[in-house]
């Protein structure tokens, strides 16, 4: 005989919830678009209820306003620095999102977050990028020693950032199967922010760099299992390619991928070498660089929006404060930018 009563939902919050509120909270978390959003929104709610210590059913707008004042005046216990405007807005967004869900479940008739103003921020107020007109991006690529396995990997990865504007999390999750060959064309398929599947046509210079790295890594790209990570750590990465034996140990599907943290360190290493410490350049800066260079190379705001896969074209227009040119074929133009300049080095 089966038990018709469902098991009680685990209480993830520092206050006691009724079964209906517990289930609503679990269902709300489950329906969020990504694990990263779930973690940050859960952390926001835990922090809020640690400060306010009230059940969600009894929370008023005054409680939300008091929490906003708390975030404005009390530094983060982790960083000991004031909370940024983005962090404050993200916390308020997490609260409002669940209250909207609770309204849909008819657990509340109102959303106490309505009318609580969020902090005004520029989407890219602290954004950094490489100066395309000064060819800082080209100089970055020139710092990579492509006679080693590690150098070939790093060159391919940097070029991928600069020509596709891929996010670092997506790059870390790429697999060999992410490359789809169709005649002379190669497409890169990956999951974008929010779980959206994206397919981008790679331009020839990036294809050549990727194939050069994968061939050096495995001897033959066909030897790499489809589920193998596209970018992996290199135990012997500083050795010259001619001295590297090709074995199947680096081609196995179980090989760990190069993590987002490792990619951040990789970008910082080359930028430290080029600019010295304190430059503030990250993989996301290379995404901004791709957008700025696309505009410099003649792309329209619509095309840059497609390159970045922005949901709103209004976000993309931020890049137009620096330049206002128009054009098309964004990724190909970015590839041609590097092909022309780097070819001069080889001659």
Coordinates of C-alpha atoms in Angstrom, one line a residue:
X1 CA 0.0 0.0 0.0
X2 CA 1.4 3.4 -1.0
X3 CA 1.3 6.5 1.2
X4 CA -0.9 9.1 -0.4
X5 CA 0.7 11.9 1.7
X6 CA 3.7 13.5 0.1
X7 CA 6.9 13.7 2.0
X8 CA 7.5 17.1 3.6
X9 CA 9.6 19.4 1.6
X10 CA 13.0 20.2 3.2
X11 CA 13.2 23.6 4.9
X12 CA 16.1 25.5 3.2
X13 CA 15.5 28.8 5.1
X14 CA 16.4 29.9 8.6
X15 CA 12.7 30.3 9.6
X16 CA 9.9 27.8 9.9
X17 CA 7.5 27.5 7.0
X18 CA 4.2 25.9 6.6
X19 CA 4.0 22.9 4.3
X20 CA 2.4 25.0 1.5
X21 CA 5.1 27.7 1.7
X22 CA 7.8 25.1 1.9
X23 CA 6.6 23.4 -1.3
X24 CA 6.1 26.8 -3.0
X25 CA 9.7 27.7 -2.2
X26 CA 11.1 24.4 -3.5
X27 CA 9.0 24.7 -6.7
X28 CA 10.1 28.3 -7.2
X29 CA 13.8 27.3 -6.9
X30 CA 13.3 24.4 -9.2
X31 CA 11.7 26.5 -11.9
X32 CA 14.6 29.0 -12.0
X33 CA 16.5 28.9 -15.2
X34 CA 20.0 27.9 -14.0
X35 CA 21.8 26.3 -11.0
X36 CA 23.8 29.5 -10.6
X37 CA 20.6 31.6 -10.3
X38 CA 19.2 29.1 -7.8
X39 CA 22.3 29.3 -5.6
X40 CA 22.4 33.1 -5.7
X41 CA 18.6 33.5 -5.1
X42 CA 18.6 31.0 -2.2
X43 CA 21.6 32.9 -0.7
X44 CA 19.7 36.1 -1.0
X45 CA 16.7 34.7 0.8
X46 CA 18.8 33.2 3.6
X47 CA 20.5 36.5 4.1
X48 CA 17.2 38.5 4.1
X49 CA 15.6 36.1 6.6
X50 CA 18.7 36.2 8.8
X51 CA 18.3 40.0 9.0
X52 CA 14.5 40.2 9.2
X53 CA 13.6 36.8 10.8
X54 CA 10.0 36.8 9.6
X55 CA 8.0 34.2 7.8
X56 CA 7.4 35.1 4.1
X57 CA 3.6 35.2 4.7
X58 CA 4.1 38.1 7.2
X59 CA 6.7 40.2 5.4
X60 CA 5.6 43.7 4.7
X61 CA 7.0 46.4 2.4
X62 CA 8.5 48.0 5.5
X63 CA 10.6 44.9 6.0
X64 CA 11.8 45.0 2.4
X65 CA 12.7 48.7 2.8
X66 CA 14.6 48.0 6.1
X67 CA 16.5 45.3 4.3
X68 CA 17.5 47.6 1.5
X69 CA 18.7 50.2 4.0
X70 CA 20.7 47.3 5.7
X71 CA 22.4 46.5 2.4
X72 CA 23.2 50.1 1.8
X73 CA 24.8 50.7 5.2
X74 CA 26.2 47.4 6.4
X75 CA 29.3 46.0 4.6
X76 CA 29.4 42.5 3.3
X77 CA 30.8 40.1 6.0
X78 CA 32.7 38.2 3.3
X79 CA 34.5 41.1 1.6
X80 CA 34.1 43.7 4.3
X81 CA 33.3 46.1 1.5
X82 CA 29.9 47.9 0.8
X83 CA 27.5 45.9 -1.3
X84 CA 27.6 46.9 -5.0
X85 CA 24.5 48.3 -6.7
X86 CA 24.3 45.1 -8.7
X87 CA 24.4 42.9 -5.6
X88 CA 21.6 44.9 -3.9
X89 CA 19.4 44.8 -7.0
X90 CA 20.0 41.0 -7.3
X91 CA 19.0 40.5 -3.7
X92 CA 15.8 42.5 -4.2
X93 CA 15.1 40.7 -7.5
X94 CA 15.3 37.3 -5.7
X95 CA 12.8 38.5 -3.1
X96 CA 10.4 39.9 -5.6
X97 CA 10.6 36.8 -7.8
X98 CA 9.5 34.4 -5.0
X99 CA 6.7 36.8 -3.9
X100 CA 5.4 36.8 -7.5
X101 CA 5.4 33.0 -7.4
X102 CA 3.6 33.0 -4.1
X103 CA 1.0 35.3 -5.6
X104 CA 0.4 32.8 -8.4
X105 CA 0.0 30.1 -5.8
X106 CA -2.5 32.3 -4.0
X107 CA -0.4 32.3 -0.9
X108 CA -0.3 36.1 -0.9
X109 CA -2.4 38.8 -2.5
X110 CA 0.4 41.3 -2.8
X111 CA 4.1 41.6 -3.6
X112 CA 5.8 43.6 -0.8
X113 CA 8.7 44.4 -3.1
X114 CA 6.5 46.5 -5.4
X115 CA 7.3 50.1 -5.0
X116 CA 10.8 49.5 -3.5
X117 CA 13.1 51.2 -5.9
X118 CA 16.3 49.5 -7.0
X119 CA 19.6 51.2 -7.4
X120 CA 20.4 52.8 -10.8
X121 CA 23.4 51.1 -12.5
X122 CA 25.0 51.2 -15.9
X123 CA 25.1 47.7 -17.3
X124 CA 28.8 48.1 -18.1
X125 CA 29.7 50.8 -15.6
X126 CA 32.8 49.0 -14.5
X127 CA 33.4 47.1 -17.8
X128 CA 36.9 46.7 -19.1
X129 CA 38.1 45.8 -22.6
X130 CA 41.2 45.9 -24.7
X131 CA 41.7 49.0 -26.9
X132 CA 41.2 47.8 -30.4
X133 CA 42.4 51.0 -32.0
X134 CA 45.7 50.7 -30.1
X135 CA 45.7 47.0 -31.1
X136 CA 46.0 45.8 -27.5
X137 CA 44.0 42.7 -28.5
X138 CA 46.5 41.8 -31.3
X139 CA 49.4 42.4 -28.9
X140 CA 47.8 40.0 -26.4
X141 CA 47.6 37.2 -29.1
X142 CA 51.3 37.9 -30.0
X143 CA 52.4 37.2 -26.4
X144 CA 51.4 33.5 -26.7
X145 CA 54.1 31.0 -27.6
X146 CA 52.4 28.7 -30.0
X147 CA 55.3 26.2 -30.2
X148 CA 54.0 24.5 -27.1
X149 CA 50.8 22.5 -26.5
X150 CA 49.8 24.9 -23.7
X151 CA 50.5 27.9 -26.0
X152 CA 48.4 26.4 -28.9
X153 CA 45.5 25.8 -26.4
X154 CA 45.7 29.3 -25.0
X155 CA 46.0 30.9 -28.4
X156 CA 42.9 29.1 -29.6
X157 CA 41.0 30.0 -26.5
X158 CA 41.9 33.7 -26.6
X159 CA 41.0 33.8 -30.3
X160 CA 37.7 32.1 -29.5
X161 CA 36.8 34.8 -26.9
X162 CA 37.8 37.6 -29.3
X163 CA 35.9 36.4 -32.3
X164 CA 32.8 34.8 -30.8
X165 CA 32.3 36.8 -27.5
X166 CA 31.6 33.5 -25.8
X167 CA 31.2 33.6 -22.0
X168 CA 33.8 31.9 -19.8
X169 CA 31.3 29.5 -18.3
X170 CA 30.2 28.3 -21.7
X171 CA 33.8 28.0 -22.9
X172 CA 34.7 25.8 -19.9
X173 CA 31.8 23.5 -20.7
X174 CA 32.7 23.0 -24.4
X175 CA 33.2 19.4 -25.6
X176 CA 34.7 18.0 -28.8
X177 CA 31.2 17.4 -30.0
X178 CA 30.6 21.2 -29.7
X179 CA 32.4 21.5 -33.0
X180 CA 30.0 20.5 -35.9
X181 CA 31.5 20.2 -39.4
X182 CA 29.4 20.9 -42.4
X183 CA 31.4 20.8 -45.6
X184 CA 34.0 23.6 -45.3
X185 CA 32.1 25.3 -42.5
X186 CA 32.6 24.6 -38.7
X187 CA 29.9 25.5 -36.2
X188 CA 30.3 25.9 -32.5
X189 CA 27.3 24.7 -30.4
X190 CA 27.0 25.5 -26.7
X191 CA 24.6 26.5 -24.0
X192 CA 24.4 30.3 -23.4
X193 CA 23.4 32.1 -20.2
X194 CA 19.9 31.0 -19.2
X195 CA 20.3 27.5 -20.8
X196 CA 19.7 28.8 -24.4
X197 CA 21.4 26.7 -27.1
X198 CA 23.6 28.7 -29.4
X199 CA 25.2 27.8 -32.7
X200 CA 27.8 30.1 -34.1
X201 CA 29.7 29.8 -37.4
X202 CA 33.4 30.0 -36.7
X203 CA 35.6 32.0 -39.0
X204 CA 38.7 30.5 -40.6
X205 CA 41.4 31.8 -38.3
X206 CA 39.7 30.4 -35.2
X207 CA 39.0 27.1 -36.9
X208 CA 42.7 26.8 -37.8
X209 CA 43.8 27.6 -34.3
X210 CA 41.4 25.1 -32.8
X211 CA 42.4 22.3 -35.2
X212 CA 46.1 23.1 -34.6
X213 CA 45.6 22.7 -30.8
X214 CA 43.5 19.5 -31.0
X215 CA 45.9 17.9 -33.5
X216 CA 48.9 18.7 -31.3
X217 CA 47.0 17.3 -28.3
X218 CA 45.8 14.0 -29.8
X219 CA 47.8 13.5 -33.1
X220 CA 44.5 13.2 -34.9
X221 CA 41.3 15.0 -34.0
X222 CA 39.3 11.9 -34.9
X223 CA 41.0 10.2 -31.9
X224 CA 39.3 12.5 -29.5
X225 CA 36.0 11.1 -28.0
X226 CA 33.0 13.4 -28.7
X227 CA 32.5 13.9 -24.9
X228 CA 36.1 14.9 -24.3
X229 CA 36.5 18.5 -23.0
X230 CA 37.5 20.8 -25.8
X231 CA 40.0 22.6 -23.5
X232 CA 42.0 20.7 -20.9
X233 CA 44.9 21.3 -18.4
X234 CA 48.3 20.4 -19.9
X235 CA 50.7 18.5 -17.7
X236 CA 53.5 18.9 -20.2
X237 CA 52.2 22.1 -21.9
X238 CA 55.5 24.0 -21.9
X239 CA 57.3 21.3 -23.9
X240 CA 57.8 21.9 -27.6
X241 CA 55.3 19.9 -29.7
X242 CA 58.1 17.9 -31.5
X243 CA 59.0 16.4 -28.1
X244 CA 55.5 15.4 -27.1
X245 CA 54.5 11.8 -27.6
X246 CA 50.9 11.4 -28.8
X247 CA 49.1 9.1 -26.5
X248 CA 45.5 8.4 -25.7
X249 CA 45.8 9.6 -22.1
X250 CA 44.8 13.2 -23.0
X251 CA 42.1 12.0 -25.4
X252 CA 40.0 10.1 -23.0
X253 CA 36.4 11.4 -22.3
X254 CA 37.0 11.4 -18.6
X255 CA 39.6 14.1 -18.8
X256 CA 38.8 17.1 -16.6
X257 CA 38.1 20.3 -18.5
X258 CA 39.9 23.6 -18.0
X259 CA 37.8 25.2 -15.3
X260 CA 36.4 28.8 -15.4
X261 CA 38.8 29.7 -12.6
X262 CA 41.8 28.3 -14.6
X263 CA 40.7 30.3 -17.7
X264 CA 40.5 33.4 -15.6
X265 CA 44.1 32.8 -14.4
X266 CA 45.2 32.1 -18.0
X267 CA 43.8 35.4 -19.2
X268 CA 45.3 37.2 -16.2
X269 CA 48.7 35.6 -16.9
X270 CA 49.0 36.9 -20.4
X271 CA 47.6 40.3 -19.5
X272 CA 50.1 40.6 -16.6
X273 CA 52.8 39.8 -19.1
X274 CA 51.6 42.5 -21.5
X275 CA 50.4 45.3 -19.2
X276 CA 51.7 44.5 -15.7
X277 CA 49.5 43.9 -12.6
X278 CA 46.4 45.8 -11.9
X279 CA 44.9 45.8 -15.5
X280 CA 41.6 44.4 -14.5
X281 CA 41.2 42.3 -17.7
X282 CA 39.2 39.1 -17.4
X283 CA 37.6 36.7 -19.9
X284 CA 34.5 38.8 -19.8
X285 CA 36.6 41.8 -20.8
X286 CA 37.5 39.9 -24.0
X287 CA 33.7 39.5 -24.6
X288 CA 33.5 43.3 -24.3
X289 CA 36.5 43.6 -26.6
X290 CA 34.8 41.5 -29.2
X291 CA 31.8 43.8 -29.1
X292 CA 33.8 47.0 -29.3
X293 CA 36.0 45.7 -32.1
X294 CA 32.9 44.5 -34.0
X295 CA 31.7 48.1 -34.0
X296 CA 35.1 49.4 -35.0
X297 CA 35.1 46.9 -37.9
X298 CA 31.7 48.3 -39.1
X299 CA 29.1 46.1 -37.4
X300 CA 25.6 47.5 -36.7
X301 CA 24.0 47.4 -33.3
X302 CA 21.7 44.6 -34.5
X303 CA 24.7 42.5 -35.5
X304 CA 26.6 43.1 -32.3
X305 CA 23.4 42.2 -30.4
X306 CA 23.4 38.9 -32.3
X307 CA 27.1 38.3 -31.6
X308 CA 26.5 38.8 -27.9
X309 CA 23.2 37.0 -27.8
X310 CA 21.6 39.8 -25.8
X311 CA 17.9 39.5 -25.0
X312 CA 17.5 43.2 -25.3
X313 CA 19.0 45.4 -28.0
X314 CA 19.0 48.2 -25.4
X315 CA 21.8 46.5 -23.5
X316 CA 23.9 46.4 -26.7
X317 CA 23.5 50.1 -27.4
X318 CA 25.8 50.7 -24.4
X319 CA 28.7 49.9 -26.7
X320 CA 27.7 52.6 -29.1
X321 CA 28.9 55.3 -26.8
X322 CA 32.4 54.8 -28.1
X323 CA 31.7 54.6 -31.9
X324 CA 28.7 54.6 -34.3
X325 CA 29.7 52.7 -37.4
X326 CA 27.5 50.2 -39.3
X327 CA 28.2 47.0 -41.1
X328 CA 27.7 43.2 -41.2
X329 CA 29.4 39.7 -41.0
X330 CA 30.6 40.3 -37.4
X331 CA 32.6 37.1 -36.6
X332 CA 34.2 37.0 -40.0
X333 CA 35.2 40.6 -39.8
X334 CA 36.8 40.0 -36.4
X335 CA 38.7 37.0 -37.8
X336 CA 39.9 39.0 -40.7
X337 CA 41.1 41.7 -38.2
X338 CA 43.4 39.2 -36.6
X339 CA 44.3 37.3 -39.7
X340 CA 45.6 40.5 -41.4
X341 CA 47.6 41.7 -38.4
X342 CA 49.0 38.4 -37.4
X343 CA 49.9 37.4 -40.9
X344 CA 52.3 40.4 -41.0
X345 CA 54.2 38.8 -38.1
X346 CA 54.8 35.6 -40.1
X347 CA 56.2 37.4 -43.2

